[in-house]
PDB file of C-alpha atoms in Angstrom:
ATOM      1  CA  UNK B 240      -0.093   0.067   0.061  1.00 51.00           C
ATOM      2  CA  UNK B 241       1.156   3.633  -0.553  1.00 53.00           C
ATOM      3  CA  UNK B 242       1.194   4.831   2.821  1.00 72.00           C
ATOM      4  CA  UNK B 243       3.277   2.946   5.411  1.00 82.00           C
ATOM      5  CA  UNK B 244       2.942   5.684   8.080  1.00 86.00           C
ATOM      6  CA  UNK B 245      -0.553   4.537   8.857  1.00 88.00           C
ATOM      7  CA  UNK B 246       0.424   0.963   9.709  1.00 92.00           C
ATOM      8  CA  UNK B 247       1.416   1.723  13.415  1.00 93.00           C
ATOM      9  CA  UNK B 248      -1.665   3.706  13.890  1.00 93.00           C
ATOM     10  CA  UNK B 249      -3.834   0.921  12.491  1.00 94.00           C
ATOM     11  CA  UNK B 250      -2.019  -1.665  14.601  1.00 96.00           C
ATOM     12  CA  UNK B 251      -2.339   0.318  17.889  1.00 97.00           C
ATOM     13  CA  UNK B 252      -6.103   0.868  17.076  1.00 96.00           C
ATOM     14  CA  UNK B 253      -6.632  -2.824  16.412  1.00 97.00           C
ATOM     15  CA  UNK B 254      -4.794  -3.831  19.687  1.00 97.00           C
ATOM     16  CA  UNK B 255      -6.928  -1.380  21.683  1.00 97.00           C
ATOM     17  CA  UNK B 256     -10.277  -2.442  20.010  1.00 97.00           C
ATOM     18  CA  UNK B 257      -9.593  -6.129  20.428  1.00 98.00           C
ATOM     19  CA  UNK B 258      -8.907  -5.817  24.075  1.00 98.00           C
ATOM     20  CA  UNK B 259     -12.034  -3.443  24.595  1.00 98.00           C
ATOM     21  CA  UNK B 260     -14.169  -5.990  22.665  1.00 98.00           C
ATOM     22  CA  UNK B 261     -12.855  -8.722  24.881  1.00 98.00           C
ATOM     23  CA  UNK B 262     -13.941  -6.777  27.840  1.00 98.00           C
ATOM     24  CA  UNK B 263     -17.397  -6.210  26.455  1.00 98.00           C
ATOM     25  CA  UNK B 264     -17.707  -9.917  25.746  1.00 98.00           C
ATOM     26  CA  UNK B 265     -16.790 -10.792  29.357  1.00 98.00           C
ATOM     27  CA  UNK B 266     -19.022  -8.367  30.945  1.00 97.00           C
ATOM     28  CA  UNK B 267     -21.890  -9.172  28.486  1.00 96.00           C
ATOM     29  CA  UNK B 268     -21.342 -12.975  29.253  1.00 96.00           C
ATOM     30  CA  UNK B 269     -21.667 -12.305  32.954  1.00 95.00           C
ATOM     31  CA  UNK B 270     -24.822 -10.461  32.365  1.00 93.00           C
ATOM     32  CA  UNK B 271     -26.262 -13.137  30.121  1.00 92.00           C
ATOM     33  CA  UNK B 272     -25.407 -15.909  32.597  1.00 92.00           C
ATOM     34  CA  UNK B 273     -27.023 -13.960  35.421  1.00 90.00           C
ATOM     35  CA  UNK B 274     -30.190 -13.257  33.379  1.00 87.00           C
ATOM     36  CA  UNK B 275     -30.345 -16.968  32.511  1.00 84.00           C
ATOM     37  CA  UNK B 276     -29.749 -18.010  36.226  1.00 84.00           C
ATOM     38  CA  UNK B 277     -32.130 -15.436  37.818  1.00 80.00           C
ATOM     39  CA  UNK B 278     -34.848 -15.059  35.060  1.00 71.00           C
ATOM     40  CA  UNK B 279     -38.241 -16.156  35.146  1.00 67.00           C
ATOM     41  CA  UNK B 280     -38.883 -19.897  35.834  1.00 68.00           C
ATOM     42  CA  UNK B 281     -41.780 -21.086  33.465  1.00 66.00           C
ATOM     43  CA  UNK B 282     -42.989 -24.645  33.716  1.00 67.00           C
ATOM     44  CA  UNK B 283     -46.212 -26.719  33.980  1.00 73.00           C
ATOM     45  CA  UNK B 284     -48.811 -24.979  36.007  1.00 71.00           C
ATOM     46  CA  UNK B 285     -46.926 -21.735  36.030  1.00 72.00           C
ATOM     47  CA  UNK B 286     -48.540 -18.565  34.438  1.00 73.00           C
ATOM     48  CA  UNK B 287     -46.466 -15.844  32.804  1.00 69.00           C
ATOM     49  CA  UNK B 288     -46.133 -12.532  34.662  1.00 67.00           C
ATOM     50  CA  UNK B 289     -48.322  -9.706  33.360  1.00 69.00           C
ATOM     51  CA  UNK B 290     -45.356  -7.822  31.795  1.00 68.00           C
ATOM     52  CA  UNK B 291     -43.207 -10.839  30.709  1.00 66.00           C
ATOM     53  CA  UNK B 292     -40.325 -10.183  28.353  1.00 68.00           C
ATOM     54  CA  UNK B 293     -38.358 -12.870  26.817  1.00 69.00           C
ATOM     55  CA  UNK B 294     -35.124 -10.981  27.368  1.00 75.00           C
ATOM     56  CA  UNK B 295     -35.687  -9.969  30.989  1.00 76.00           C
ATOM     57  CA  UNK B 296     -32.620  -8.997  32.984  1.00 83.00           C
ATOM     58  CA  UNK B 297     -32.768  -9.153  36.790  1.00 82.00           C
ATOM     59  CA  UNK B 298     -30.215  -6.081  36.799  1.00 86.00           C
ATOM     60  CA  UNK B 299     -30.645  -2.789  34.862  1.00 84.00           C
ATOM     61  CA  UNK B 300     -33.814  -1.537  33.337  1.00 87.00           C
ATOM     62  CA  UNK B 301     -36.162  -2.172  30.267  1.00 84.00           C
ATOM     63  CA  UNK B 302     -33.373  -1.497  27.825  1.00 89.00           C
ATOM     64  CA  UNK B 303     -30.767  -3.851  29.368  1.00 91.00           C
ATOM     65  CA  UNK B 304     -31.933  -7.007  27.551  1.00 90.00           C
ATOM     66  CA  UNK B 305     -31.546  -5.402  24.337  1.00 93.00           C
ATOM     67  CA  UNK B 306     -28.246  -3.572  25.104  1.00 94.00           C
ATOM     68  CA  UNK B 307     -26.604  -6.918  26.422  1.00 95.00           C
ATOM     69  CA  UNK B 308     -27.818  -8.950  23.282  1.00 95.00           C
ATOM     70  CA  UNK B 309     -26.388  -6.408  20.784  1.00 97.00           C
ATOM     71  CA  UNK B 310     -23.385  -5.745  22.894  1.00 97.00           C
ATOM     72  CA  UNK B 311     -22.614  -9.467  22.596  1.00 97.00           C
ATOM     73  CA  UNK B 312     -23.032  -9.451  18.976  1.00 98.00           C
ATOM     74  CA  UNK B 313     -20.987  -6.419  18.456  1.00 98.00           C
ATOM     75  CA  UNK B 314     -18.211  -7.912  20.656  1.00 98.00           C
ATOM     76  CA  UNK B 315     -18.062 -11.164  18.677  1.00 98.00           C
ATOM     77  CA  UNK B 316     -18.020  -9.534  15.327  1.00 98.00           C
ATOM     78  CA  UNK B 317     -15.594  -6.776  16.646  1.00 98.00           C
ATOM     79  CA  UNK B 318     -13.138  -9.305  17.797  1.00 97.00           C
ATOM     80  CA  UNK B 319     -13.436 -11.205  14.535  1.00 97.00           C
ATOM     81  CA  UNK B 320     -12.842  -8.048  12.624  1.00 97.00           C
ATOM     82  CA  UNK B 321      -9.654  -7.387  14.680  1.00 97.00           C
ATOM     83  CA  UNK B 322      -8.255 -10.766  13.775  1.00 96.00           C
ATOM     84  CA  UNK B 323      -9.088 -10.003  10.094  1.00 96.00           C
ATOM     85  CA  UNK B 324      -7.415  -6.563  10.628  1.00 96.00           C
ATOM     86  CA  UNK B 325      -4.406  -8.062  12.026  1.00 96.00           C
ATOM     87  CA  UNK B 326      -4.026 -10.179   8.826  1.00 95.00           C
ATOM     88  CA  UNK B 327      -4.459  -7.057   6.835  1.00 94.00           C
ATOM     89  CA  UNK B 328      -1.782  -5.060   8.803  1.00 93.00           C
ATOM     90  CA  UNK B 329       0.528  -8.010   8.534  1.00 93.00           C
ATOM     91  CA  UNK B 330       0.409  -8.253   4.626  1.00 91.00           C
ATOM     92  CA  UNK B 331      -0.461  -4.482   4.201  1.00 89.00           C
ATOM     93  CA  UNK B 332      -1.499  -4.838   0.507  1.00 89.00           C
ATOM     94  CA  UNK B 333      -4.408  -3.415  -1.514  1.00 88.00           C
ATOM     95  CA  UNK B 334      -5.747  -7.120  -1.863  1.00 91.00           C
ATOM     96  CA  UNK B 335      -6.445  -7.672   1.703  1.00 91.00           C
ATOM     97  CA  UNK B 336      -7.939  -4.266   2.389  1.00 92.00           C
ATOM     98  CA  UNK B 337     -11.609  -5.064   1.206  1.00 94.00           C
ATOM     99  CA  UNK B 338     -12.103  -8.045   3.742  1.00 95.00           C
ATOM    100  CA  UNK B 339     -10.528  -5.932   6.529  1.00 95.00           C
ATOM    101  CA  UNK B 340     -12.527  -2.920   5.663  1.00 96.00           C
ATOM    102  CA  UNK B 341     -15.837  -4.833   5.424  1.00 97.00           C
ATOM    103  CA  UNK B 342     -15.511  -6.611   8.453  1.00 97.00           C
ATOM    104  CA  UNK B 343     -14.630  -3.376  10.363  1.00 97.00           C
ATOM    105  CA  UNK B 344     -17.615  -1.638   8.938  1.00 97.00           C
ATOM    106  CA  UNK B 345     -20.039  -4.435  10.060  1.00 98.00           C
ATOM    107  CA  UNK B 346     -18.546  -4.378  13.612  1.00 98.00           C
ATOM    108  CA  UNK B 347     -18.798  -0.582  13.685  1.00 98.00           C
ATOM    109  CA  UNK B 348     -22.326  -0.613  12.705  1.00 98.00           C
ATOM    110  CA  UNK B 349     -23.204  -3.341  15.287  1.00 98.00           C
ATOM    111  CA  UNK B 350     -21.282  -1.366  17.850  1.00 98.00           C
ATOM    112  CA  UNK B 351     -23.281   1.808  16.892  1.00 98.00           C
ATOM    113  CA  UNK B 352     -26.482  -0.178  17.560  1.00 97.00           C
ATOM    114  CA  UNK B 353     -25.357  -1.420  20.797  1.00 97.00           C
ATOM    115  CA  UNK B 354     -24.347   2.146  21.694  1.00 97.00           C
ATOM    116  CA  UNK B 355     -27.745   3.444  20.839  1.00 96.00           C
ATOM    117  CA  UNK B 356     -29.134   0.906  23.344  1.00 95.00           C
ATOM    118  CA  UNK B 357     -26.553   1.907  25.872  1.00 94.00           C
ATOM    119  CA  UNK B 358     -27.473   5.567  25.490  1.00 94.00           C
ATOM    120  CA  UNK B 359     -31.288   4.475  26.073  1.00 94.00           C
ATOM    121  CA  UNK B 360     -30.112   2.583  29.119  1.00 92.00           C
ATOM    122  CA  UNK B 361     -28.317   5.552  30.539  1.00 92.00           C
ATOM    123  CA  UNK B 362     -31.607   7.694  29.971  1.00 94.00           C
ATOM    124  CA  UNK B 363     -33.497   5.210  31.999  1.00 90.00           C
ATOM    125  CA  UNK B 364     -30.767   5.526  34.742  1.00 86.00           C
ATOM    126  CA  UNK B 365     -31.162   2.232  36.896  1.00 84.00           C
ATOM    127  CA  UNK B 366     -28.196  -0.052  36.315  1.00 84.00           C
ATOM    128  CA  UNK B 367     -25.073  -1.293  38.005  1.00 90.00           C
ATOM    129  CA  UNK B 368     -21.529  -0.482  37.770  1.00 92.00           C
ATOM    130  CA  UNK B 369     -20.772  -3.528  35.215  1.00 93.00           C
ATOM    131  CA  UNK B 370     -23.251  -2.248  32.840  1.00 93.00           C
ATOM    132  CA  UNK B 371     -21.945   1.352  33.179  1.00 94.00           C
ATOM    133  CA  UNK B 372     -18.591   0.060  32.250  1.00 95.00           C
ATOM    134  CA  UNK B 373     -19.970  -1.812  29.242  1.00 96.00           C
ATOM    135  CA  UNK B 374     -21.739   1.135  28.205  1.00 95.00           C
ATOM    136  CA  UNK B 375     -18.544   3.431  28.381  1.00 96.00           C
ATOM    137  CA  UNK B 376     -16.568   0.919  26.436  1.00 97.00           C
ATOM    138  CA  UNK B 377     -19.040   0.656  23.717  1.00 97.00           C
ATOM    139  CA  UNK B 378     -19.284   4.456  23.339  1.00 96.00           C
ATOM    140  CA  UNK B 379     -15.424   4.555  23.083  1.00 97.00           C
ATOM    141  CA  UNK B 380     -15.410   1.656  20.668  1.00 97.00           C
ATOM    142  CA  UNK B 381     -17.714   3.389  18.381  1.00 97.00           C
ATOM    143  CA  UNK B 382     -15.180   6.024  17.825  1.00 97.00           C
ATOM    144  CA  UNK B 383     -11.967   4.140  17.879  1.00 97.00           C
ATOM    145  CA  UNK B 384     -13.327   1.558  15.417  1.00 97.00           C
ATOM    146  CA  UNK B 385     -14.274   4.433  13.107  1.00 97.00           C
ATOM    147  CA  UNK B 386     -10.819   5.795  13.457  1.00 96.00           C
ATOM    148  CA  UNK B 387      -9.463   2.372  12.669  1.00 96.00           C
ATOM    149  CA  UNK B 388     -11.657   2.201   9.407  1.00 96.00           C
ATOM    150  CA  UNK B 389     -10.187   5.805   8.563  1.00 94.00           C
ATOM    151  CA  UNK B 390      -6.749   4.665   9.124  1.00 93.00           C
ATOM    152  CA  UNK B 391      -6.895   1.749   6.858  1.00 92.00           C
ATOM    153  CA  UNK B 392      -8.542   3.747   3.938  1.00 88.00           C
ATOM    154  CA  UNK B 393      -6.180   6.562   4.662  1.00 78.00           C
ATOM    155  CA  UNK B 394      -3.192   4.562   3.880  1.00 64.00           C
ATOM    156  CA  UNK B 395      -4.541   4.299   0.136  1.00 62.00           C
ATOM    157  CA  UNK B 396      -3.482   8.008  -0.385  1.00 57.00           C
ATOM    158  CA  UNK B 397      -0.031   9.229  -1.263  1.00 52.00           C
TER     159      UNK B 397
END
């Protein structure tokens, strides 16, 4: 590729994004496990509660279920896009750019979607410190993922 100066920037952003996505996956996995362990018990002879939600989470507020679900999706796709990105940075050729750019763009859009639910959860206010941490990480990731996409596309210019 034409611009080797962007390679260290892209590598730094990739490492940062991968670590942050791993933290999001860890906290999201904890939240999902807690929701499964402490959710509604529905069996024979039990009736559904009046306001039953299939994505009920015992911590947080009404947006928590959507937030955690999409945060887990964004975390998995983001970690996978970081792996593809490391392959691109290693070879740094125009042929490896489309796969890295498309994976990064998909991860960024899912991160933006999860960030939207994080903003809704912040607006509704009732949440614990782990969910606040995941919200902060997703808000930061929405920016750093965009900067990574700009860095790998900026390398095409002379």
